[in-house]
Amino acid sequence: DEAKESRANQIFFDVLLYLNIPMLFTLIYLYLTRLTAFEFSTLDIIGKTLSVGVVMGTCINVAHELGHKKERYKQWMSKLLLMPNLYMHFYIEHNRGHHVSVGTPEDPSTARKGEVLYVFWARSVFSTYFSAWNLELRRLKVLGESVMSFSNEMIVFFFIQFVYLVIVS
């Protein structure tokens, strides 16, 4: 009985994670269409932009959860949630980099002792991007794959995010 209840709870919480995808893209669609269709004050635009930004930021947490799952479709959903943030490289760096070097100076996601928050944030955002590239280049080398191919997830992510930006603009 406990196992059945645990499984039912797992399905319920998984559905909550999955619902973030249609909610996020609906919110972005409504934000962009309303922003261009109606006249808002500067304060309204700032408030709406910050609100959408907060939701997009929280979706990174959901993407983090889904990115740790073994099922490919859950990993795909993780990447989909990272796309509007232009942060798809997080999937590579977090799973293949951060979890290997957590807490060490090599980990761009670990704050240094006494590091100012804003310095850490800037270093982390840019360093994780370059770390993801390095991790992907190493993976491709081991597989004997070409760097300049669609086997390179960083190129695929760049292409997907570029298409997304073209569509929303």
mmCIF file with all atom_site columns, N, CA and C in Angstrom, residues 112-147:
data_model
loop_
_atom_site.group_PDB
_atom_site.id
_atom_site.type_symbol
_atom_site.label_atom_id
_atom_site.label_alt_id
_atom_site.label_comp_id
_atom_site.label_asym_id
_atom_site.label_entity_id
_atom_site.label_seq_id
_atom_site.pdbx_PDB_ins_code
_atom_site.Cartn_x
_atom_site.Cartn_y
_atom_site.Cartn_z
_atom_site.occupancy
_atom_site.B_iso_or_equiv
_atom_site.pdbx_formal_charge
_atom_site.auth_seq_id
_atom_site.auth_comp_id
_atom_site.auth_asym_id
_atom_site.auth_atom_id
_atom_site.pdbx_PDB_model_num
ATOM 1   N N  . ARG A 1 112 ? 33.120 30.987 -4.501  1.00 0.00 ? 112 ARG A N  1
ATOM 2   C CA . ARG A 1 112 ? 34.383 30.985 -3.773  1.00 0.00 ? 112 ARG A CA 1
ATOM 3   C C  . ARG A 1 112 ? 34.153 31.588 -2.396  1.00 0.00 ? 112 ARG A C  1
ATOM 4   N N  . LYS A 1 113 ? 34.934 31.170 -1.441  1.00 0.00 ? 113 LYS A N  1
ATOM 5   C CA . LYS A 1 113 ? 34.802 31.714 -0.086  1.00 0.00 ? 113 LYS A CA 1
ATOM 6   C C  . LYS A 1 113 ? 34.991 33.236 -0.126  1.00 0.00 ? 113 LYS A C  1
ATOM 7   N N  . GLY A 1 114 ? 34.011 33.960 0.419   1.00 0.00 ? 114 GLY A N  1
ATOM 8   C CA . GLY A 1 114 ? 34.065 35.415 0.482   1.00 0.00 ? 114 GLY A CA 1
ATOM 9   C C  . GLY A 1 114 ? 33.719 36.123 -0.825  1.00 0.00 ? 114 GLY A C  1
ATOM 10  N N  . GLU A 1 115 ? 33.317 35.379 -1.837  1.00 0.00 ? 115 GLU A N  1
ATOM 11  C CA . GLU A 1 115 ? 33.013 35.980 -3.141  1.00 0.00 ? 115 GLU A CA 1
ATOM 12  C C  . GLU A 1 115 ? 31.710 36.776 -3.071  1.00 0.00 ? 115 GLU A C  1
ATOM 13  N N  . VAL A 1 116 ? 31.730 37.965 -3.620  1.00 0.00 ? 116 VAL A N  1
ATOM 14  C CA . VAL A 1 116 ? 30.543 38.822 -3.661  1.00 0.00 ? 116 VAL A CA 1
ATOM 15  C C  . VAL A 1 116 ? 29.507 38.180 -4.585  1.00 0.00 ? 116 VAL A C  1
ATOM 16  N N  . LEU A 1 117 ? 28.242 38.232 -4.193  1.00 0.00 ? 117 LEU A N  1
ATOM 17  C CA . LEU A 1 117 ? 27.165 37.585 -4.934  1.00 0.00 ? 117 LEU A CA 1
ATOM 18  C C  . LEU A 1 117 ? 27.167 37.966 -6.408  1.00 0.00 ? 117 LEU A C  1
ATOM 19  N N  . TYR A 1 118 ? 27.278 39.250 -6.720  1.00 0.00 ? 118 TYR A N  1
ATOM 20  C CA . TYR A 1 118 ? 27.204 39.695 -8.110  1.00 0.00 ? 118 TYR A CA 1
ATOM 21  C C  . TYR A 1 118 ? 28.407 39.226 -8.917  1.00 0.00 ? 118 TYR A C  1
ATOM 22  N N  . VAL A 1 119 ? 29.551 39.152 -8.289  1.00 0.00 ? 119 VAL A N  1
ATOM 23  C CA . VAL A 1 119 ? 30.746 38.631 -8.960  1.00 0.00 ? 119 VAL A CA 1
ATOM 24  C C  . VAL A 1 119 ? 30.551 37.138 -9.232  1.00 0.00 ? 119 VAL A C  1
ATOM 25  N N  . PHE A 1 120 ? 30.043 36.409 -8.234  1.00 0.00 ? 120 PHE A N  1
ATOM 26  C CA . PHE A 1 120 ? 29.771 34.985 -8.412  1.00 0.00 ? 120 PHE A CA 1
ATOM 27  C C  . PHE A 1 120 ? 28.763 34.769 -9.530  1.00 0.00 ? 120 PHE A C  1
ATOM 28  N N  . TRP A 1 121 ? 27.698 35.544 -9.534  1.00 0.00 ? 121 TRP A N  1
ATOM 29  C CA . TRP A 1 121 ? 26.657 35.383 -10.550 1.00 0.00 ? 121 TRP A CA 1
ATOM 30  C C  . TRP A 1 121 ? 27.252 35.554 -11.947 1.00 0.00 ? 121 TRP A C  1
ATOM 31  N N  . ALA A 1 122 ? 27.976 36.635 -12.169 1.00 0.00 ? 122 ALA A N  1
ATOM 32  C CA . ALA A 1 122 ? 28.562 36.895 -13.489 1.00 0.00 ? 122 ALA A CA 1
ATOM 33  C C  . ALA A 1 122 ? 29.558 35.798 -13.869 1.00 0.00 ? 122 ALA A C  1
ATOM 34  N N  . ARG A 1 123 ? 30.418 35.431 -12.939 1.00 0.00 ? 123 ARG A N  1
ATOM 35  C CA . ARG A 1 123 ? 31.403 34.387 -13.216 1.00 0.00 ? 123 ARG A CA 1
ATOM 36  C C  . ARG A 1 123 ? 30.717 33.069 -13.519 1.00 0.00 ? 123 ARG A C  1
ATOM 37  N N  . SER A 1 124 ? 29.699 32.747 -12.737 1.00 0.00 ? 124 SER A N  1
ATOM 38  C CA . SER A 1 124 ? 28.992 31.486 -12.903 1.00 0.00 ? 124 SER A CA 1
ATOM 39  C C  . SER A 1 124 ? 28.286 31.405 -14.250 1.00 0.00 ? 124 SER A C  1
ATOM 40  N N  . VAL A 1 125 ? 27.565 32.450 -14.611 1.00 0.00 ? 125 VAL A N  1
ATOM 41  C CA . VAL A 1 125 ? 26.808 32.429 -15.864 1.00 0.00 ? 125 VAL A CA 1
ATOM 42  C C  . VAL A 1 125 ? 27.744 32.240 -17.060 1.00 0.00 ? 125 VAL A C  1
ATOM 43  N N  . PHE A 1 126 ? 28.802 33.006 -17.131 1.00 0.00 ? 126 PHE A N  1
ATOM 44  C CA . PHE A 1 126 ? 29.707 32.920 -18.280 1.00 0.00 ? 126 PHE A CA 1
ATOM 45  C C  . PHE A 1 126 ? 30.580 31.675 -18.228 1.00 0.00 ? 126 PHE A C  1
ATOM 46  N N  . SER A 1 127 ? 31.052 31.325 -17.057 1.00 0.00 ? 127 SER A N  1
ATOM 47  C CA . SER A 1 127 ? 31.929 30.158 -16.928 1.00 0.00 ? 127 SER A CA 1
ATOM 48  C C  . SER A 1 127 ? 31.194 28.858 -17.213 1.00 0.00 ? 127 SER A C  1
ATOM 49  N N  . THR A 1 128 ? 29.935 28.759 -16.819 1.00 0.00 ? 128 THR A N  1
ATOM 50  C CA . THR A 1 128 ? 29.188 27.521 -17.095 1.00 0.00 ? 128 THR A CA 1
ATOM 51  C C  . THR A 1 128 ? 29.005 27.334 -18.597 1.00 0.00 ? 128 THR A C  1
ATOM 52  N N  . TYR A 1 129 ? 28.844 28.438 -19.328 1.00 0.00 ? 129 TYR A N  1
ATOM 53  C CA . TYR A 1 129 ? 28.694 28.359 -20.787 1.00 0.00 ? 129 TYR A CA 1
ATOM 54  C C  . TYR A 1 129 ? 29.975 27.780 -21.413 1.00 0.00 ? 129 TYR A C  1
ATOM 55  N N  . PHE A 1 130 ? 31.112 28.324 -21.029 1.00 0.00 ? 130 PHE A N  1
ATOM 56  C CA . PHE A 1 130 ? 32.374 27.834 -21.589 1.00 0.00 ? 130 PHE A CA 1
ATOM 57  C C  . PHE A 1 130 ? 32.692 26.426 -21.100 1.00 0.00 ? 130 PHE A C  1
ATOM 58  N N  . SER A 1 131 ? 32.318 26.128 -19.879 1.00 0.00 ? 131 SER A N  1
ATOM 59  C CA . SER A 1 131 ? 32.514 24.780 -19.355 1.00 0.00 ? 131 SER A CA 1
ATOM 60  C C  . SER A 1 131 ? 31.682 23.769 -20.148 1.00 0.00 ? 131 SER A C  1
ATOM 61  N N  . ALA A 1 132 ? 30.452 24.133 -20.483 1.00 0.00 ? 132 ALA A N  1
ATOM 62  C CA . ALA A 1 132 ? 29.588 23.241 -21.268 1.00 0.00 ? 132 ALA A CA 1
ATOM 63  C C  . ALA A 1 132 ? 30.219 22.964 -22.639 1.00 0.00 ? 132 ALA A C  1
ATOM 64  N N  . TRP A 1 133 ? 30.778 23.997 -23.259 1.00 0.00 ? 133 TRP A N  1
ATOM 65  C CA . TRP A 1 133 ? 31.468 23.802 -24.534 1.00 0.00 ? 133 TRP A CA 1
ATOM 66  C C  . TRP A 1 133 ? 32.621 22.820 -24.372 1.00 0.00 ? 133 TRP A C  1
ATOM 67  N N  . ASN A 1 134 ? 33.446 23.016 -23.351 1.00 0.00 ? 134 ASN A N  1
ATOM 68  C CA . ASN A 1 134 ? 34.588 22.117 -23.129 1.00 0.00 ? 134 ASN A CA 1
ATOM 69  C C  . ASN A 1 134 ? 34.138 20.689 -22.878 1.00 0.00 ? 134 ASN A C  1
ATOM 70  N N  . LEU A 1 135 ? 33.104 20.518 -22.084 1.00 0.00 ? 135 LEU A N  1
ATOM 71  C CA . LEU A 1 135 ? 32.581 19.185 -21.803 1.00 0.00 ? 135 LEU A CA 1
ATOM 72  C C  . LEU A 1 135 ? 32.059 18.521 -23.074 1.00 0.00 ? 135 LEU A C  1
ATOM 73  N N  . GLU A 1 136 ? 31.391 19.304 -23.893 1.00 0.00 ? 136 GLU A N  1
ATOM 74  C CA . GLU A 1 136 ? 30.836 18.752 -25.133 1.00 0.00 ? 136 GLU A CA 1
ATOM 75  C C  . GLU A 1 136 ? 31.955 18.409 -26.120 1.00 0.00 ? 136 GLU A C  1
ATOM 76  N N  . LEU A 1 137 ? 32.993 19.247 -26.182 1.00 0.00 ? 137 LEU A N  1
ATOM 77  C CA . LEU A 1 137 ? 34.121 18.961 -27.072 1.00 0.00 ? 137 LEU A CA 1
ATOM 78  C C  . LEU A 1 137 ? 34.830 17.678 -26.653 1.00 0.00 ? 137 LEU A C  1
ATOM 79  N N  . ARG A 1 138 ? 34.982 17.484 -25.345 1.00 0.00 ? 138 ARG A N  1
ATOM 80  C CA . ARG A 1 138 ? 35.601 16.247 -24.836 1.00 0.00 ? 138 ARG A CA 1
ATOM 81  C C  . ARG A 1 138 ? 34.755 15.028 -25.180 1.00 0.00 ? 138 ARG A C  1
ATOM 82  N N  . ARG A 1 139 ? 33.441 15.148 -25.015 1.00 0.00 ? 139 ARG A N  1
ATOM 83  C CA . ARG A 1 139 ? 32.530 14.035 -25.332 1.00 0.00 ? 139 ARG A CA 1
ATOM 84  C C  . ARG A 1 139 ? 32.622 13.659 -26.803 1.00 0.00 ? 139 ARG A C  1
ATOM 85  N N  . LEU A 1 140 ? 32.620 14.666 -27.663 1.00 0.00 ? 140 LEU A N  1
ATOM 86  C CA . LEU A 1 140 ? 32.686 14.411 -29.105 1.00 0.00 ? 140 LEU A CA 1
ATOM 87  C C  . LEU A 1 140 ? 34.017 13.781 -29.501 1.00 0.00 ? 140 LEU A C  1
ATOM 88  N N  . LYS A 1 141 ? 35.099 14.197 -28.856 1.00 0.00 ? 141 LYS A N  1
ATOM 89  C CA . LYS A 1 141 ? 36.422 13.635 -29.146 1.00 0.00 ? 141 LYS A CA 1
ATOM 90  C C  . LYS A 1 141 ? 36.454 12.147 -28.805 1.00 0.00 ? 141 LYS A C  1
ATOM 91  N N  . VAL A 1 142 ? 35.893 11.797 -27.642 1.00 0.00 ? 142 VAL A N  1
ATOM 92  C CA . VAL A 1 142 ? 35.850 10.393 -27.219 1.00 0.00 ? 142 VAL A CA 1
ATOM 93  C C  . VAL A 1 142 ? 35.027 9.562  -28.208 1.00 0.00 ? 142 VAL A C  1
ATOM 94  N N  . LEU A 1 143 ? 33.936 10.143 -28.695 1.00 0.00 ? 143 LEU A N  1
ATOM 95  C CA . LEU A 1 143 ? 33.067 9.426  -29.638 1.00 0.00 ? 143 LEU A CA 1
ATOM 96  C C  . LEU A 1 143 ? 33.606 9.445  -31.061 1.00 0.00 ? 143 LEU A C  1
ATOM 97  N N  . GLY A 1 144 ? 34.627 10.276 -31.313 1.00 0.00 ? 144 GLY A N  1
ATOM 98  C CA . GLY A 1 144 ? 35.164 10.396 -32.665 1.00 0.00 ? 144 GLY A CA 1
ATOM 99  C C  . GLY A 1 144 ? 34.246 11.171 -33.594 1.00 0.00 ? 144 GLY A C  1
ATOM 100 N N  . GLU A 1 145 ? 33.410 12.011 -33.010 1.00 0.00 ? 145 GLU A N  1
ATOM 101 C CA . GLU A 1 145 ? 32.453 12.811 -33.789 1.00 0.00 ? 145 GLU A CA 1
ATOM 102 C C  . GLU A 1 145 ? 33.047 14.166 -34.123 1.00 0.00 ? 145 GLU A C  1
ATOM 103 N N  . SER A 1 146 ? 32.564 14.765 -35.191 1.00 0.00 ? 146 SER A N  1
ATOM 104 C CA . SER A 1 146 ? 33.009 16.089 -35.595 1.00 0.00 ? 146 SER A CA 1
ATOM 105 C C  . SER A 1 146 ? 32.427 17.152 -34.662 1.00 0.00 ? 146 SER A C  1
ATOM 106 N N  . VAL A 1 147 ? 33.241 18.151 -34.356 1.00 0.00 ? 147 VAL A N  1
ATOM 107 C CA . VAL A 1 147 ? 32.778 19.271 -33.524 1.00 0.00 ? 147 VAL A CA 1
ATOM 108 C C  . VAL A 1 147 ? 31.712 20.063 -34.261 1.00 0.00 ? 147 VAL A C  1
#
